[in-house]
Tab-separated table of C-alpha atoms in Angstrom:
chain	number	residue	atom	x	y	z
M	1427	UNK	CA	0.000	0.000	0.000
M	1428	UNK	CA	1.303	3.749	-0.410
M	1429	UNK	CA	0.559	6.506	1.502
M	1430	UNK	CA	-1.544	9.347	-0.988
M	1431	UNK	CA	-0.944	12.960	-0.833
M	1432	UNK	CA	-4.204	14.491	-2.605
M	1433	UNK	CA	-4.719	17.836	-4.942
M	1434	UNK	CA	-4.001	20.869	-3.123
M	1435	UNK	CA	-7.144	23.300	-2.258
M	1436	UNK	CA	-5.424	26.786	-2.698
M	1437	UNK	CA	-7.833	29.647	-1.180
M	1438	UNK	CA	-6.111	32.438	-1.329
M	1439	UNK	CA	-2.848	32.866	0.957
M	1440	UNK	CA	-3.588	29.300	2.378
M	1441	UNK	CA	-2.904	25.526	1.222
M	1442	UNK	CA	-4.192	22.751	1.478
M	1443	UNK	CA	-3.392	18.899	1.151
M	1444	UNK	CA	-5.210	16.317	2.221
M	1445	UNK	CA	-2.905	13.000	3.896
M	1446	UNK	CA	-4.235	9.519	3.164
M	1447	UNK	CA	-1.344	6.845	5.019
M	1448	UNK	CA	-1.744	3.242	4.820
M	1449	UNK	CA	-3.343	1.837	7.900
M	1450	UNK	CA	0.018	0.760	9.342
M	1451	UNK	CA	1.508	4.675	9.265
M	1452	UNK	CA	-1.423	6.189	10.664
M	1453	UNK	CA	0.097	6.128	14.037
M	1454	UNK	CA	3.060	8.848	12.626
M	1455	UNK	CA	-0.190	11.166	11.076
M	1456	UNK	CA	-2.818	13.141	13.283
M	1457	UNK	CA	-4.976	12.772	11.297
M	1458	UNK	CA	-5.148	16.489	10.403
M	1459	UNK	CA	-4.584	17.507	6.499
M	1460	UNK	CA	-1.371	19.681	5.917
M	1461	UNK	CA	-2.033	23.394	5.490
M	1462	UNK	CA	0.541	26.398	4.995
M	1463	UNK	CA	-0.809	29.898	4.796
M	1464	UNK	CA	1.847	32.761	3.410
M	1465	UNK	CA	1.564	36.078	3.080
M	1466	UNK	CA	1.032	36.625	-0.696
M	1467	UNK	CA	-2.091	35.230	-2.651
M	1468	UNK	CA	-0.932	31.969	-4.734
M	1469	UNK	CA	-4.306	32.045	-6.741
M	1470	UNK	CA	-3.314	30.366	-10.096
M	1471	UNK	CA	-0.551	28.668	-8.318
M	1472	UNK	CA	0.229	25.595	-10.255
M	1473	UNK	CA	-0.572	22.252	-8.518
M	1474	UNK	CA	2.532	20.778	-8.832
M	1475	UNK	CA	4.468	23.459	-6.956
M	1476	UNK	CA	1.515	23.643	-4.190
M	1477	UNK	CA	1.863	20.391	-3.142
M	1478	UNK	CA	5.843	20.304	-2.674
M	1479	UNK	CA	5.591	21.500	1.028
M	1480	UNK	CA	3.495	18.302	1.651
M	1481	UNK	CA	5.708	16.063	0.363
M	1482	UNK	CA	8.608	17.311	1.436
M	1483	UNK	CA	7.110	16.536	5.284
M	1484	UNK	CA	5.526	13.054	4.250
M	1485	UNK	CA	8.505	11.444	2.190
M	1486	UNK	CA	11.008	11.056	5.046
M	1487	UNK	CA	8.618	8.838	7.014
M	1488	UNK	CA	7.171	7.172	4.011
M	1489	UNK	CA	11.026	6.208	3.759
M	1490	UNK	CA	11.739	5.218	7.169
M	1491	UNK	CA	9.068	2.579	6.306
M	1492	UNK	CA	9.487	1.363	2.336
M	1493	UNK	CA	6.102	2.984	1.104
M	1494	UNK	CA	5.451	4.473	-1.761
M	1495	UNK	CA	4.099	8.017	-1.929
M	1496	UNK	CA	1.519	8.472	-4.691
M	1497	UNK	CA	0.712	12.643	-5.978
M	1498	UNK	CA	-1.014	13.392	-9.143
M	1499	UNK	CA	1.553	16.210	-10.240
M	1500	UNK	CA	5.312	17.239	-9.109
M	1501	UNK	CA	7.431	19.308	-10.364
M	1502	UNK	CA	10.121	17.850	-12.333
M	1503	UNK	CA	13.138	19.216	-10.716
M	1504	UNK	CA	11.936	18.413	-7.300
M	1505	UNK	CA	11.015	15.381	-8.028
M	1506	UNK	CA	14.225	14.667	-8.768
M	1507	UNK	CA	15.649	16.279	-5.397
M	1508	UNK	CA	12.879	13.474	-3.770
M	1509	UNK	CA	14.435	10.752	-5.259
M	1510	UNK	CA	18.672	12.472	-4.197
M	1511	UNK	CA	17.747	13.224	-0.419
M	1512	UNK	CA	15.996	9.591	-0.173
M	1513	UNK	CA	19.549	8.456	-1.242
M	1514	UNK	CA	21.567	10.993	1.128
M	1515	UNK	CA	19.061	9.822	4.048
M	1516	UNK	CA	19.803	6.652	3.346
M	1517	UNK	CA	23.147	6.730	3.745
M	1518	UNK	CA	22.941	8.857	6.778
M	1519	UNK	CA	20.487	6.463	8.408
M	1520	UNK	CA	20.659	3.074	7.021
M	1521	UNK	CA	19.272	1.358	10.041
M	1522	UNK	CA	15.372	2.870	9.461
M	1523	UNK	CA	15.766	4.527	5.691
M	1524	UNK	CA	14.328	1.555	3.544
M	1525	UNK	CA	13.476	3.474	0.699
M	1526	UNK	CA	10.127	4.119	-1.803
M	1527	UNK	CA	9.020	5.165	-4.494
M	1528	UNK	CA	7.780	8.870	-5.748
M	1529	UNK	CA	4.443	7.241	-8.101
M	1530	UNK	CA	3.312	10.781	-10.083
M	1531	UNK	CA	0.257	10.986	-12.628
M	1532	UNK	CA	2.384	13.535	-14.268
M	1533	UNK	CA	5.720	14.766	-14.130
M	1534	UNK	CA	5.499	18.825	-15.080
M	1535	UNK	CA	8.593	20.571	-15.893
M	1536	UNK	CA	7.753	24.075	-14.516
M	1537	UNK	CA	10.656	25.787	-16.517
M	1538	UNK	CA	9.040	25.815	-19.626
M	1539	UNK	CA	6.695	28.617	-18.701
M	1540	UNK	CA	8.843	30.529	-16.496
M	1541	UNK	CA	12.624	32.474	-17.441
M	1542	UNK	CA	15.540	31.823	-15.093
M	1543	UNK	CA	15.820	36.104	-15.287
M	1544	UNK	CA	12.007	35.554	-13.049
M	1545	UNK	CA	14.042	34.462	-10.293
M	1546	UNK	CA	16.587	36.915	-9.398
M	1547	UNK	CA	15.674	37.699	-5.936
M	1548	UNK	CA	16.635	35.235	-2.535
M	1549	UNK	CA	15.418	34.781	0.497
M	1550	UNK	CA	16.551	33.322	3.812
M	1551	UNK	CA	14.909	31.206	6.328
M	1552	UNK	CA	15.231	33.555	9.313
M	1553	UNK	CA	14.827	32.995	13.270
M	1554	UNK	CA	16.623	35.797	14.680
M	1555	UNK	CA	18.776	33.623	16.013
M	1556	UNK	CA	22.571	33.031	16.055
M	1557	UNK	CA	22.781	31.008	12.985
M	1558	UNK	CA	20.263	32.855	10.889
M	1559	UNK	CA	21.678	36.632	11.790
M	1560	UNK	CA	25.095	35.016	10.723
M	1561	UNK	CA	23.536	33.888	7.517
M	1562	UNK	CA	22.248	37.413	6.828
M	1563	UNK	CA	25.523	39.272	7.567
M	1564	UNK	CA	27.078	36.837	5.039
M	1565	UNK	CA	24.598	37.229	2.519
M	1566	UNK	CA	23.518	41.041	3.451
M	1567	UNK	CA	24.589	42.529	-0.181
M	1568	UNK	CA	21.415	40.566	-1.188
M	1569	UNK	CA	19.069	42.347	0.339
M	1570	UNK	CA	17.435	38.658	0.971
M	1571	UNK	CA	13.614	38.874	1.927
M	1572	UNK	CA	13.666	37.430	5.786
M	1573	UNK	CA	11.109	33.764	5.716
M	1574	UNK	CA	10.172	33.564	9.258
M	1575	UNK	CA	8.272	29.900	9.959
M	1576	UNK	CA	5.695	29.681	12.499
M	1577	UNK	CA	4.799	26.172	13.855
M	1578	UNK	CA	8.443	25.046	14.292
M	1579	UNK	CA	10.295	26.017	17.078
M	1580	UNK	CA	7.452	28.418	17.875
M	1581	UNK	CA	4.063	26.354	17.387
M	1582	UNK	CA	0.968	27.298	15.111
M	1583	UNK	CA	-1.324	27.511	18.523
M	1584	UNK	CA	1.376	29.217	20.123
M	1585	UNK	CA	0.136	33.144	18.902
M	1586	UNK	CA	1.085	35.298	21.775
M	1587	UNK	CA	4.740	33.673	21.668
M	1588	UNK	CA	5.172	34.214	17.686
M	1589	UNK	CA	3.746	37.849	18.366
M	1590	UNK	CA	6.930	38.032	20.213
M	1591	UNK	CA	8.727	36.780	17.631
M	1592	UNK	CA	7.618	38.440	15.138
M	1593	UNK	CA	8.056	41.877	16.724
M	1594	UNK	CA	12.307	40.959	16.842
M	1595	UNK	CA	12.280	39.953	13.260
M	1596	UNK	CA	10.023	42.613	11.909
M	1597	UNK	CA	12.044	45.153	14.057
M	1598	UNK	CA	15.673	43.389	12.673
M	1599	UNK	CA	14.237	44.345	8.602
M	1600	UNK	CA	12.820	47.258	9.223
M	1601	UNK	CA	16.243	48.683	10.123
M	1602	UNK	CA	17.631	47.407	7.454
M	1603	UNK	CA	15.157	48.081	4.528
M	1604	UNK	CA	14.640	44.132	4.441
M	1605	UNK	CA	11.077	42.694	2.865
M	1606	UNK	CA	9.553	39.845	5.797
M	1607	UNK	CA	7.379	36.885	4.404
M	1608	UNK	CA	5.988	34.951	7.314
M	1609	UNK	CA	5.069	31.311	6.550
M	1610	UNK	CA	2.495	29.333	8.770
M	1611	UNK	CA	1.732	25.749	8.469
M	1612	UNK	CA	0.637	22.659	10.589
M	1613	UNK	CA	3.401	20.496	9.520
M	1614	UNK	CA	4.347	19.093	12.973
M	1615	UNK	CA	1.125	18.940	13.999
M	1616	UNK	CA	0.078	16.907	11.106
M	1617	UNK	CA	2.507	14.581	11.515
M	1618	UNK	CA	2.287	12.961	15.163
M	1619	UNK	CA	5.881	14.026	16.285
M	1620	UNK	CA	6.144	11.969	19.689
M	1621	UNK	CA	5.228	9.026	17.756
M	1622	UNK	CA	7.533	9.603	15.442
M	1623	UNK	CA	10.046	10.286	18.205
M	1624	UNK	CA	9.164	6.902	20.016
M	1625	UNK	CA	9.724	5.134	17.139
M	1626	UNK	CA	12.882	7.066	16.126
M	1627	UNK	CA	15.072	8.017	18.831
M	1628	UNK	CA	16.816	5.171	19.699
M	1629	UNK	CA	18.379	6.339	16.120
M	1630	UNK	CA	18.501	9.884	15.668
M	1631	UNK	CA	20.960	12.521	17.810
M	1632	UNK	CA	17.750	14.902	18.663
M	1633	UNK	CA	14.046	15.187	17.685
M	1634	UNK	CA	12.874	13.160	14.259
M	1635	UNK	CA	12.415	16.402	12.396
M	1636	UNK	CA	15.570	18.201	13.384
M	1637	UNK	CA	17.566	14.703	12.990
M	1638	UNK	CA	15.692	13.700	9.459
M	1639	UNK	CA	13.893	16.330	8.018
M	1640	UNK	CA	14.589	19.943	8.585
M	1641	UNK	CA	16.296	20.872	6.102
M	1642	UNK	CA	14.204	19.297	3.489
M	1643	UNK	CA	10.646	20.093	4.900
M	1644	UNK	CA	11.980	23.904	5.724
M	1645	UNK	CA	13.435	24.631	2.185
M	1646	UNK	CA	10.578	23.638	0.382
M	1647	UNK	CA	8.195	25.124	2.404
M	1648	UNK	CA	9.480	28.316	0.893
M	1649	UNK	CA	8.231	26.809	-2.607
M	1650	UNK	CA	4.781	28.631	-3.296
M	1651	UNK	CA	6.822	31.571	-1.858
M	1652	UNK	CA	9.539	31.499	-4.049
M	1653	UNK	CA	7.577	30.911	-7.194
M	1654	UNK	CA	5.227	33.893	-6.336
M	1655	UNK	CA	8.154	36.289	-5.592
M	1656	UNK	CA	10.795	35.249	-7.661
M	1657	UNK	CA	13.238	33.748	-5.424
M	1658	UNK	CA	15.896	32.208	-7.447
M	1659	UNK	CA	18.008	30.734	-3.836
M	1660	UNK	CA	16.491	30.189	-0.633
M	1661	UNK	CA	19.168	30.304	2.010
M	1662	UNK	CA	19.226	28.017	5.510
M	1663	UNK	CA	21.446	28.362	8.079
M	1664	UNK	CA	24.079	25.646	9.062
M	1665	UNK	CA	23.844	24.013	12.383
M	1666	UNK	CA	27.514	22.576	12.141
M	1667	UNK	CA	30.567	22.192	10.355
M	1668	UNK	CA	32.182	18.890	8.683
M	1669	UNK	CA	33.626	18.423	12.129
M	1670	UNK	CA	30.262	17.144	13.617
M	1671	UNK	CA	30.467	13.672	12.827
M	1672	UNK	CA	26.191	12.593	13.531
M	1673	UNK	CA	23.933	12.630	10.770
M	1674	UNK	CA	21.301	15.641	10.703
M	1675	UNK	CA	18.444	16.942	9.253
M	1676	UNK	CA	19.811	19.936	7.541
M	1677	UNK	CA	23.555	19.337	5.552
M	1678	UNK	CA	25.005	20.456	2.174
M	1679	UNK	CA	24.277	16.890	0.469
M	1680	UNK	CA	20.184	17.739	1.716
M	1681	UNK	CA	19.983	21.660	1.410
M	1682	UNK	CA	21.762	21.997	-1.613
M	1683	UNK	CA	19.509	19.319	-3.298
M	1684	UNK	CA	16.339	20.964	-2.537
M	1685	UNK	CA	15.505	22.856	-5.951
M	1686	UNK	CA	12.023	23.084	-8.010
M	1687	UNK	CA	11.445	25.361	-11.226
M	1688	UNK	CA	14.624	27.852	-11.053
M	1689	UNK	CA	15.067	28.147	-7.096
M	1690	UNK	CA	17.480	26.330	-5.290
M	1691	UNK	CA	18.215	25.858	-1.796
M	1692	UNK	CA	21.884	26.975	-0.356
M	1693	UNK	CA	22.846	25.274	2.809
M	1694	UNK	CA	24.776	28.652	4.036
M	1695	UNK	CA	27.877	28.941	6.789
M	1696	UNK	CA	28.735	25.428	6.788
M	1697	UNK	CA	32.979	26.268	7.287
M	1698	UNK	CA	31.869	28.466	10.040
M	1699	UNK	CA	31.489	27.308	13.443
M	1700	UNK	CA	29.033	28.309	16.308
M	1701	UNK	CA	31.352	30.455	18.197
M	1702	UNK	CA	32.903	31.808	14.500
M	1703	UNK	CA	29.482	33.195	13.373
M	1704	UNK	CA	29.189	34.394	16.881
M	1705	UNK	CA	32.405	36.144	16.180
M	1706	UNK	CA	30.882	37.620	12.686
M	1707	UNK	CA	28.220	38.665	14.551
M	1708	UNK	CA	30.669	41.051	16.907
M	1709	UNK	CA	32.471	42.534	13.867
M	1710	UNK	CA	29.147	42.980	12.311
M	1711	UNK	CA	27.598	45.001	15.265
M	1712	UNK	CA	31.521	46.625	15.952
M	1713	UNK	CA	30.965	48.301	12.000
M	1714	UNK	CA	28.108	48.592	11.178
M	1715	UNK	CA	25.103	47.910	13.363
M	1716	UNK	CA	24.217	49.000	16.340
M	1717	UNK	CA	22.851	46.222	19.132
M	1718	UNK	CA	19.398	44.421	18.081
M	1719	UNK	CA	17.758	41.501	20.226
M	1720	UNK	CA	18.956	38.200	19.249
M	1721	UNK	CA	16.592	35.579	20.418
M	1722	UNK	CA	17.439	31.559	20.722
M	1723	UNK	CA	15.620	30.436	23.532
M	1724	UNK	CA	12.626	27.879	22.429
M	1725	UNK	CA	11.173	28.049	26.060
M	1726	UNK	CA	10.177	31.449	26.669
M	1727	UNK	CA	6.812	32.209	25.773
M	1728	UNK	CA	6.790	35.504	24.646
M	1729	UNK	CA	8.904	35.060	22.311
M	1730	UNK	CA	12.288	36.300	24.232
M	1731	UNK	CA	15.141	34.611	25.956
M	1732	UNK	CA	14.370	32.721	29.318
M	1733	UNK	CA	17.850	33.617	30.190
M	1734	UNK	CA	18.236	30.310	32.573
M	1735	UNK	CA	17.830	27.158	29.914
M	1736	UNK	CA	21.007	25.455	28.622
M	1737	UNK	CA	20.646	27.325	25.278
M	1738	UNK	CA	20.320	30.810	26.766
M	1739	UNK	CA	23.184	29.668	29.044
M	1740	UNK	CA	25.305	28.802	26.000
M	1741	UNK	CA	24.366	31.261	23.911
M	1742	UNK	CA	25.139	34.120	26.466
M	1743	UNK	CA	28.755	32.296	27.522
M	1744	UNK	CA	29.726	32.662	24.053
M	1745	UNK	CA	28.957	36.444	23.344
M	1746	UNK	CA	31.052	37.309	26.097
M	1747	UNK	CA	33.439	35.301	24.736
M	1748	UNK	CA	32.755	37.007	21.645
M	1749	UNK	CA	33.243	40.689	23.459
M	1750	UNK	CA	29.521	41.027	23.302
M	1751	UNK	CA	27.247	42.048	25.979
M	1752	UNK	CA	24.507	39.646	26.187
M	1753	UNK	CA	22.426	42.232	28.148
M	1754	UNK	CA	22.386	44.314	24.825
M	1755	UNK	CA	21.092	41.760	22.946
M	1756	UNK	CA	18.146	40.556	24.862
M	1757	UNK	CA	19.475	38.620	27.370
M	1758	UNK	CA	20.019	39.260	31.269
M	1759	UNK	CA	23.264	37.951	32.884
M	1760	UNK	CA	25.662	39.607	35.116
M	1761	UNK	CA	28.198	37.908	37.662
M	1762	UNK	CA	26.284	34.790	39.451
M	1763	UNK	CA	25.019	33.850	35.476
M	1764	UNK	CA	28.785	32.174	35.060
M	1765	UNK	CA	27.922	30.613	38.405
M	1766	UNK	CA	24.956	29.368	37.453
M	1767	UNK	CA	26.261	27.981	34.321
M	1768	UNK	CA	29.361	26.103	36.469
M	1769	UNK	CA	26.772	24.717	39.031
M	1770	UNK	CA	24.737	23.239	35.651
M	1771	UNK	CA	27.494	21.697	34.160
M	1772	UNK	CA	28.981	20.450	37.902
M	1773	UNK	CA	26.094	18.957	38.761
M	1774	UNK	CA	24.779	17.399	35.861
M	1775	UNK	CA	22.057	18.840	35.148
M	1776	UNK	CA	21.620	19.683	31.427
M	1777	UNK	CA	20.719	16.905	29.247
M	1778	UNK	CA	23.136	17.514	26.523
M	1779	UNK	CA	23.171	15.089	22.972
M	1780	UNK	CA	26.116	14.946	20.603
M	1781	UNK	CA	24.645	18.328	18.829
M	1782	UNK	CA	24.687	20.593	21.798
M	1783	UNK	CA	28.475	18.647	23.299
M	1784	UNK	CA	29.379	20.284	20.114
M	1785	UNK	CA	29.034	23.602	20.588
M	1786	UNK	CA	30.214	23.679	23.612
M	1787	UNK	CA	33.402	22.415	22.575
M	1788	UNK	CA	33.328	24.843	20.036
M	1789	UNK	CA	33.171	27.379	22.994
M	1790	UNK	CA	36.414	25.809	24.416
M	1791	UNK	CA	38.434	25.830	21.559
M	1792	UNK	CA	37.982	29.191	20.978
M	1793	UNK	CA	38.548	30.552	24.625
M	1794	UNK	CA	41.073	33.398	24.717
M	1795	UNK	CA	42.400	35.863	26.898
M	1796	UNK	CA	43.617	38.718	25.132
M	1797	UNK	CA	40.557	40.865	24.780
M	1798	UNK	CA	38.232	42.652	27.819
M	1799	UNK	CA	35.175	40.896	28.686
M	1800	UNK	CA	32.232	42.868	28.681
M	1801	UNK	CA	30.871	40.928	32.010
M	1802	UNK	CA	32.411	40.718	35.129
M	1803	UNK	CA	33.200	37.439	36.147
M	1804	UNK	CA	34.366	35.814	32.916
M	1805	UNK	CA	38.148	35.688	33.200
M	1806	UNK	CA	37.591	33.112	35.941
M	1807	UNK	CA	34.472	31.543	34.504
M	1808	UNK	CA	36.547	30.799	30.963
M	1809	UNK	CA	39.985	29.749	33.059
M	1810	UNK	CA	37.335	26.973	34.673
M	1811	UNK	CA	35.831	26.329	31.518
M	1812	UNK	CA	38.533	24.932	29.511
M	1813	UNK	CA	39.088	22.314	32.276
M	1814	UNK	CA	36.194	20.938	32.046
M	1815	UNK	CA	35.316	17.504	30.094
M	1816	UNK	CA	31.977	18.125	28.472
M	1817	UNK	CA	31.247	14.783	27.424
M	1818	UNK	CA	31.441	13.251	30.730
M	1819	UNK	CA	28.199	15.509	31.115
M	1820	UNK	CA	26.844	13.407	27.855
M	1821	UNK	CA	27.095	10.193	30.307
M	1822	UNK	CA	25.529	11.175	32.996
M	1823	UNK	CA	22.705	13.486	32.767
M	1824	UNK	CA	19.891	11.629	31.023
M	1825	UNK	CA	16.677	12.273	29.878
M	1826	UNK	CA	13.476	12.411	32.522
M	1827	UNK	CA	12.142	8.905	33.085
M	1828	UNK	CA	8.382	9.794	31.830
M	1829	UNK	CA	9.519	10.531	28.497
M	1830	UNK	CA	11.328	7.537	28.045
M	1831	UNK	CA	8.425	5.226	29.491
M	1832	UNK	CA	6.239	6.999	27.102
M	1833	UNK	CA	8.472	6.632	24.137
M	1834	UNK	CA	8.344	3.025	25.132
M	1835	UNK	CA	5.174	2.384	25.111
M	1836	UNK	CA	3.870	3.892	22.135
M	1837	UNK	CA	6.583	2.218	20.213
M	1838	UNK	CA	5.536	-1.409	20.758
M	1839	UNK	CA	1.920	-1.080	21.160
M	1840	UNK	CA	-0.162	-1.531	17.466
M	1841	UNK	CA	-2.221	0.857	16.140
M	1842	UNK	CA	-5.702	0.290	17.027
M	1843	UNK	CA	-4.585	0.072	20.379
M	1844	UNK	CA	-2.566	2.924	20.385
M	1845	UNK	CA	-5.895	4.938	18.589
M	1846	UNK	CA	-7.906	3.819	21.702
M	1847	UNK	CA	-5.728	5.137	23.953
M	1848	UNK	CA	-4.943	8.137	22.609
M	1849	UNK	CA	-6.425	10.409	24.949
M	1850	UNK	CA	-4.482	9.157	27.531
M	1851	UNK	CA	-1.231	9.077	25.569
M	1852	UNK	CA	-2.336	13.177	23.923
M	1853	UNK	CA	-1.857	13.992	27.769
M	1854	UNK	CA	1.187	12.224	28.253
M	1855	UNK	CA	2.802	13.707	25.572
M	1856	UNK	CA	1.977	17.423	26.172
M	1857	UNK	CA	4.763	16.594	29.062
M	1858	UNK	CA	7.057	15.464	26.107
């Protein structure tokens, strides 16, 4: 059996795609048909470039299971980046990537109606955060339009949050003359992500879509987008360098791939480091920015920086380190924030994976002494730090038992079982 991803319904700004699995996927699908909603109207928008976000979302766990996904229409050119990133997943993951087919009604190429000259503007997938405002100071002479994505790390239901947001972004290209598309869908909401994390963990370095498929679903989200506005590139922001040895959603052999009609993804900052685009940052703001919020916390709900998780933590060590002053970027430390951060990592207490060991590393390697820090307290904080063996932390602090028992359970129970005690699990899982 294959799993069917029907016409799009376009109505206006908003599309949507109806998600038939096979009875033995429903358990990784809510149940709820895939919608995106942009900011531009995509009436006239040609069916086989409305339903590339869909697929993009569906393929990966049609693939982790051998089934076929069937569409009436795709784009030639991304159907061919389907059938590349099934191969580069399946390298990456050989353990759960079995494979499938693409089965199209008809293949469209898109080109023949459109000139390559229609595409000479980019845009960039933009969070505010580190990664993303290093991606724009590299690619700044662009003038790229800023693609901010509501219902990833800030979910669809989640309004007062992406408010918050959406004020940093909208503030970050208005000062800088830069166009802001915003980009809504339900995409990990129509796919039931702690099933798909039971299933997948044991696997994956991190969450199934971060781990399998960010960069692929993110990319060509931006599809409709691009084709309305003419966006010839579509740039995402690295997460690593070659040096990080895990596989991971987003990579030059996936990013790269991702191309439909004349647009083409560009998996941007890949040679730089963490702590180097940090350091980009600094010589950015040094000549010629003034300070602007930078926001990388995914707990705090209005859209800020919690200023106390791991990722604030880590985030704030290395702008000091950087000879920025988190407090003028929309964080709060002073003094006892180093001692907060030592008492953490002493005790154990943040769950760190391979991905987050990295950067911390990163942090280390780049420790120096020949510059003022901006915060008192970090000549003695960074003397400790490079002492310290961060992947003994790896070892020992582990993940909350609930989650696990959980993960467990809806891993090895079948699915009419599992649909019968949903309710129950839907609770569970909020805690997830």
């Amino acid at each position: 059996m294959s799993l069917t991803v029907h016409d799009p319904t376009i109505d206006g700004s908003t599309i949507e795609c109806e998600i038939t699995p096979p009875r033995h996927l429903r358990r990784f699908f809510s149940g709820e048909a895939f919608r995106v909603e942009y900011d531009v109207d995509l009436t006239g928008l040609p069916t086989e470039i409305a339903t590339i976000p869909a697929l993009a979302h569906v393929c990966p766990v049609a693939w982790a299971n051998g089934v076929d996904v069937e569409v009436s229409a795709v784009d030639e050119t991304f159907l061919q980046t389907l059938e590349e990133v099934r191969e580069v997943l399946a390298r990456m993951y050989p353990s759960f990537i079995e494979g499938g087919e693409i089965r199209v009604g008809e293949v469209v190429d898109t080109r023949t109606n459109r000139s390559p000259d229609d595409f000479d503007e980019s845009g960039l997938l933009f969070s505010g955060g580190i990664d993303s405002v290093a991606s724009y100071v590299r690619q700044c002479e662009e003038t790229p339009t800023l693609i901010s994505v509501q219902g990833w790390v800030v979910g669809v239901e989640q309004d007062d949050r992406w408010e918050g947001a959406k004020t940093h972004i909208d503030t970050f290209a208005a000062d800088r003359g830069l166009d802001v598309q915003n980009v809504r869908s339900n995409m990990l909401s129509c796919l039931d992500m702690p099933m798909l994390q039971a299933h997948y963990k044991r696997y994956v370095d991190g969450a199934w879509y971060s781990s399998v498929g960010h960069g692929l679903g993110l990319v060509a989200l931006c599809a409709p987008l691009s084709y309305a506005l003419g966006l010839g590139t579509v740039h995402i922001a690295s997460s690593h360098t070659d040096e990080f040895e895990q596989p991971w959603g987003s990579h030059p052999s996936i990013d790269d791939r991702v191309r439909w009609t004349y647009t083409s993804g560009n998996h941007d900052g890949y040679e730089l480091s963490r702590q180097e685009k940090v350091e980009l940052i600094a010589d950015y703001v040094e000549t010629e920015a003034t300070a602007f919020p930078i926001r990388t916390c995914v707990h705090e709900n209005r859209g800020g920086n919690c200023n106390e998780c791991e990722k604030c933590y880590r985030t704030m060590v290395g702008m000091v380190l950087a000879g920025l002053d988190p407090n003028r970027f929309g964080y709060e430390m002073d003094e006892r924030t180093f001692q907060e951060v030592r008492e953490g990592v002493e005790a154990q207490t943040f769950v760190m994976d391979d991905h987050t060991v990295f950067h911390w590393r990163d942090i280390q390697d780049h420790v120096r002494f020949d510059r003022e820090f901006p915060v008192d307290g970090a000549t003695e904080f960074f003397e400790w730090l490079e002492t310290v063996d961060i992947g003994a932390i790896t070892e020992s602090a582990t993940e909350a038992t609930h989650r696990k028992v959980v993960r467990g359970v809806a891993r090895n129970i079948p699915y009419p079982v599992y649909n019968s005690l949903y309710p129950v699990y839907g609770t569970l899982k909020k805690r997830i």
